[in-house]
XYZ file of C-alpha atoms in Angstrom:
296
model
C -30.441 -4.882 187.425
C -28.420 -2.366 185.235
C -28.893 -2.536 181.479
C -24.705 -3.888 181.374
C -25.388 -6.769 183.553
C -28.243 -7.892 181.500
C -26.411 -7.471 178.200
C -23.486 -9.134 180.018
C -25.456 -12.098 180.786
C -27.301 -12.670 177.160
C -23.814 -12.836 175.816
C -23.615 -15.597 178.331
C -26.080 -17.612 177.156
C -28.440 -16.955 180.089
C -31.629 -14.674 179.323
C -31.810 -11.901 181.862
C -35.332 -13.480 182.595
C -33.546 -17.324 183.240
C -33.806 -18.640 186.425
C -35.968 -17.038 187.888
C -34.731 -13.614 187.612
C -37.763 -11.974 186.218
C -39.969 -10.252 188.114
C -43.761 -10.588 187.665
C -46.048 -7.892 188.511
C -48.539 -5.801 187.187
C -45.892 -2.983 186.064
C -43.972 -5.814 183.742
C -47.277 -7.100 182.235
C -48.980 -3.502 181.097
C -45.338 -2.957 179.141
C -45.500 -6.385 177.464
C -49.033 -6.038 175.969
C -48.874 -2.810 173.406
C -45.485 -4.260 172.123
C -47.316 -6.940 171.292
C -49.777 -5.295 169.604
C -47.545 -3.060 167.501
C -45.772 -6.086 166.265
C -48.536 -7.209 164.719
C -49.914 -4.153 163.343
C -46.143 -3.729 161.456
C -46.162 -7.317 160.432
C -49.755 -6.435 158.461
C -48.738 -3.686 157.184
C -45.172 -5.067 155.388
C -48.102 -7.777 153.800
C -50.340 -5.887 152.587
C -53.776 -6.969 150.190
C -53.221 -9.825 148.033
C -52.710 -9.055 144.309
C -55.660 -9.214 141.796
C -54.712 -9.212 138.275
C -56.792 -7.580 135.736
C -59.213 -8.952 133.794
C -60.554 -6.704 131.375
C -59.298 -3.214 130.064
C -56.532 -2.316 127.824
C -53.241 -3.546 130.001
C -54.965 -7.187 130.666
C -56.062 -7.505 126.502
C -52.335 -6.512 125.819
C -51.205 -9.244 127.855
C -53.558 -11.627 126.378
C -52.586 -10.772 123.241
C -48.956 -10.986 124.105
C -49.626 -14.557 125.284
C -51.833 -15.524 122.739
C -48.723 -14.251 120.337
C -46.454 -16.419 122.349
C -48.336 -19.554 121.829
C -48.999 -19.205 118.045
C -45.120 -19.168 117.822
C -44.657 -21.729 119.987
C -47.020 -24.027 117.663
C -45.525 -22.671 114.759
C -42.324 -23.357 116.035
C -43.021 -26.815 116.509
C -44.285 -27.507 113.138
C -47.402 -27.033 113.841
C -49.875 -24.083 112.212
C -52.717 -21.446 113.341
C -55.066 -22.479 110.537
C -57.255 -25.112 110.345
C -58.566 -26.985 107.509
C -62.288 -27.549 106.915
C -64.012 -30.396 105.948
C -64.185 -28.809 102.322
C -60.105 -28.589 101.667
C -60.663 -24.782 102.300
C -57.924 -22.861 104.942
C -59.870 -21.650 107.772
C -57.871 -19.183 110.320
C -58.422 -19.835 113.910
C -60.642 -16.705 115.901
C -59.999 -15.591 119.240
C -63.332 -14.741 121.630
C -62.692 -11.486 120.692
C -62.236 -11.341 117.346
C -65.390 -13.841 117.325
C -67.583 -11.788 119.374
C -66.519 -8.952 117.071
C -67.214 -10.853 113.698
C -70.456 -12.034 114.886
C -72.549 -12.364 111.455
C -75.518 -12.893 113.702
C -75.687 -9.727 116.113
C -78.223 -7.874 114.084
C -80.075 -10.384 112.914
C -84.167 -11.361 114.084
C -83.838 -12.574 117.339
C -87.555 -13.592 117.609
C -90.123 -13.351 114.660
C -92.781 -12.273 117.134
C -91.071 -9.445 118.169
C -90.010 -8.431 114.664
C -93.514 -9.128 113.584
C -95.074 -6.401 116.451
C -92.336 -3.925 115.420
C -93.535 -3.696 111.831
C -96.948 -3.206 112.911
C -95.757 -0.407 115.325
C -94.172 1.580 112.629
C -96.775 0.969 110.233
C -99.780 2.420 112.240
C -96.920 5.301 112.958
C -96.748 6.164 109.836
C -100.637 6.219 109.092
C -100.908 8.292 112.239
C -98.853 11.036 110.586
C -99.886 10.725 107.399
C -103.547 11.536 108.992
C -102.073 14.611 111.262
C -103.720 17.271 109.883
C -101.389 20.116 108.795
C -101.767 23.355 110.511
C -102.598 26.481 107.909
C -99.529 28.991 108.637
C -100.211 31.844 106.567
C -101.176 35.168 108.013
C -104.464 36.054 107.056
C -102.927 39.399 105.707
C -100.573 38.545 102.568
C -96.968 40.001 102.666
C -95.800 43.819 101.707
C -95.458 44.121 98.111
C -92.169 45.645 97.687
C -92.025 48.825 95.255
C -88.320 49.583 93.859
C -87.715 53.225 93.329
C -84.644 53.798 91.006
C -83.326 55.881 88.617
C -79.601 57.916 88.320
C -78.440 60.362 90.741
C -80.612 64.228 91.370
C -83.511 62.710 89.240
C -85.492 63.162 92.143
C -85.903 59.128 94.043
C -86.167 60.558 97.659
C -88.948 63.496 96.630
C -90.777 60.535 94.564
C -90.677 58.363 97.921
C -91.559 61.461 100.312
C -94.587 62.406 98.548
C -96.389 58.647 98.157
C -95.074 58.558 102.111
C -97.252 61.799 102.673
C -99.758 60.303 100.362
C -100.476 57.340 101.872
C -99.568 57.781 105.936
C -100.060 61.387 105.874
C -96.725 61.677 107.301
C -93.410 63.750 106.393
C -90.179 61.932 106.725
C -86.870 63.677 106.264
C -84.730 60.617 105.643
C -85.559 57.770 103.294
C -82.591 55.305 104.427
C -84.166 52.117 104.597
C -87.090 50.251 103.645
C -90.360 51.839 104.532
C -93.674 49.891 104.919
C -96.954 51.954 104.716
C -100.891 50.796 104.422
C -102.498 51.251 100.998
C -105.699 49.671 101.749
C -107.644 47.331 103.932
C -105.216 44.041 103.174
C -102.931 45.788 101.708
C -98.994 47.219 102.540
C -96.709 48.292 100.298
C -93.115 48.853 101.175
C -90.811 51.308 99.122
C -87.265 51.291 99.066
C -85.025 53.376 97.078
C -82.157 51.491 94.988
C -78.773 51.413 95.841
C -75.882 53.168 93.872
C -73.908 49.754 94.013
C -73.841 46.661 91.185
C -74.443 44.180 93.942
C -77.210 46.384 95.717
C -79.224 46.696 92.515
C -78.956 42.869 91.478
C -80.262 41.963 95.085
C -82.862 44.694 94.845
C -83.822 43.691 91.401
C -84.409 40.194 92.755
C -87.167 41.022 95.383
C -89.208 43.591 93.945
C -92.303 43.394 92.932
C -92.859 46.553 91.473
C -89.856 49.179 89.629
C -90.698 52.659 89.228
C -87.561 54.189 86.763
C -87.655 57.464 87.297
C -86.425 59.565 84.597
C -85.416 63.315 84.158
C -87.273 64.823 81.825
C -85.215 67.472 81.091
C -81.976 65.326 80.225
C -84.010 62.423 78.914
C -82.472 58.471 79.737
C -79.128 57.342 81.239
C -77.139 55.382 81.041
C -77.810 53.484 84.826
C -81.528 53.120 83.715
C -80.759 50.922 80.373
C -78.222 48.967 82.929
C -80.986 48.532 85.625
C -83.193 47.371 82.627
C -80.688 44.175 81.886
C -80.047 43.338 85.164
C -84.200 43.376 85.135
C -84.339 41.161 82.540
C -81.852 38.697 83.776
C -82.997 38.342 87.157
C -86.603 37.819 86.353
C -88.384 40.651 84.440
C -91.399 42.679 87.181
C -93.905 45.091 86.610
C -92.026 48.236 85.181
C -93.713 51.695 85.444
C -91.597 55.083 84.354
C -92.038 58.417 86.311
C -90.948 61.644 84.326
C -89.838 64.289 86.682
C -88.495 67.819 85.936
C -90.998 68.754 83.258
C -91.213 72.303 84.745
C -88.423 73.232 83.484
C -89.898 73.637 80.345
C -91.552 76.573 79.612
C -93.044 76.102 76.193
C -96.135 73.412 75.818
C -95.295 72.500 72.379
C -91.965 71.356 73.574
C -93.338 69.731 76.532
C -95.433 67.709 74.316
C -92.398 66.958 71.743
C -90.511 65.418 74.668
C -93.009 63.768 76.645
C -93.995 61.805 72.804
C -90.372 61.227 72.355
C -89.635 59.923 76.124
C -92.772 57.664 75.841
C -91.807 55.831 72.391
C -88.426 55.214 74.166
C -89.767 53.944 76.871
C -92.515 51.653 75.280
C -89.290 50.316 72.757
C -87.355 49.417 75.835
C -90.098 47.455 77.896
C -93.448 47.049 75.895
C -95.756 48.642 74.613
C -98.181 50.385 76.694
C -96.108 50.544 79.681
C -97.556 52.705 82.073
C -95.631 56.278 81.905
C -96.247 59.235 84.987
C -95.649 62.846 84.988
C -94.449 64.436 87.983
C -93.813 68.625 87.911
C -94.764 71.493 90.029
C -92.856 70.581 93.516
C -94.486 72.394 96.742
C -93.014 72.233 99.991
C -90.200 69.526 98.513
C -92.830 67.421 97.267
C -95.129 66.452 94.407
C -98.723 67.810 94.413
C -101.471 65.103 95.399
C -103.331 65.182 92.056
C -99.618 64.352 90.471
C -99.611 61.565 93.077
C -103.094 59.836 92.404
């Protein structure tokens, strides 16, 4: 039949399969079956899994909150009150699980005196165990440098004083005395010289980790005014061994002079650190340095 005859006859009240008008066969059957099937597959979809609220996390202790909110106004409402009264007279506010589990006086407390008991023990015998450790010897069989602080004002002659105990001792030349500079006196023994800085803040941090000064002074113009500074900051920042070096005496050409000035420049220099300080003469440069019996 045409599609119009059948919609003709539903209108009708009479099915287009009524009395006897459908036709069975295999064709009609294998169309029936995956409508079927579809149906049901759209009907599960539309229902989808069945809602689970949440029972923990921050959106289902809101709501509990929210509810637990609710009811205290409810009771309050009604006359009644969140408190409770002890046996004592005393007001006692009603706890939540939450705030109970949170307020817990005991949750640190000794759970078993046994196990508390064995845990004492353990850190006791941990203790004597370190206390018996024995501590390993760390220092270097050689002792450190001893640092020796050249200074004195500018053209007295620092870098020739430093050159020549250089060639002295390593039997070296260097052109360039930047920097500290660490040579072998001995057996055990190292000594590293370093020339002082032109700076305030270089010679308090120089003055602070020498061991030895040598203040080397022109002989020809006497002392200046950066050595009697040097000498403060010496004192103030813990007073070291102090020995003077007097350089330029060749420029004088009489001996009875030389002698004047060399008494002179050693009274000074005893009055400004002690007396007997230990007081060198350096003349008679060769090659740019001091000669090695000046240097001994």
């Amino acid at each position: 039949r045409s599609r119009q005859c059948r919609v003709a006859e539903s209108k009708e009240g009479q099915g287009p399969w009524e009395g006897g008008a459908r036709r069975s066969g295999p064709r009609r059957q294998g169309r029936g079956a995956p409508n079927q099937f579809a149906a049901a597959a759209r009907s599960f979809a539309m229902a989808g899994k069945a809602h689970r609220a949440r029972k923990a996390g921050a959106k289902a202790k809101k709501k509990k909150d929210k509810k637990l909110k609710k009811h205290e106004q409810q009771v309050s409402g009604d006359g009644g009150s969140s408190l409770a009264t002890s046996s004592g007279g005393r007001v006692k506010k009603i706890l939540t699980k939450e705030q109970q589990r949170i307020n817990n006086p005991k949750a640190f407390g000794v759970k078993s005196s046994l196990r508390a008991r064995q845990n004492r023990a353990r850190q006791a015998d941990r203790e004597q165990k370190r206390l018996h450790v024995p501590v390993l010897d760390k220092t270097p069989d050689e002792p450190p440098p001893m640092v020796v602080l050249v200074h004195g004002p500018p053209g007295v002659g620092k870098s020739t004083v430093i050159k020549s105990l250089v060639k002295h001792y390593a039997r070296q030349n260097i052109s360039d005395t930047k920097g500290p500079i660490s040579v072998i006196s001995g057996k055990s023994r190292r000594i590293t010289l370093i020339e002082c800085p032109k700076t305030l803040t270089g010679m308090i941090d120089a003055s602070k980790v020498a061991d030895l000064v040598l203040l080397v002074i022109d002989g020809n113009f006497g002392f200046e005014m950066e050595t009697f500074e040097f000498l403060n900051l010496l004192q103030v920042h813990g007073f070291p061994k102090v020995m003077g070096v007097l350089t330029h005496l060749d420029m004088y050409k009489s001996k009875d002079r030389l002698k004047k000035v060399k008494k002179g420049l050693k009274a000074r220099f005893w009055n400004e650190i002690y007396e007997g300080a230990k007081l060198f003469y350096f003349s008679g440069l060769i090659n740019g340095k001091y000669p090695k019996r000046e240097v001994l």
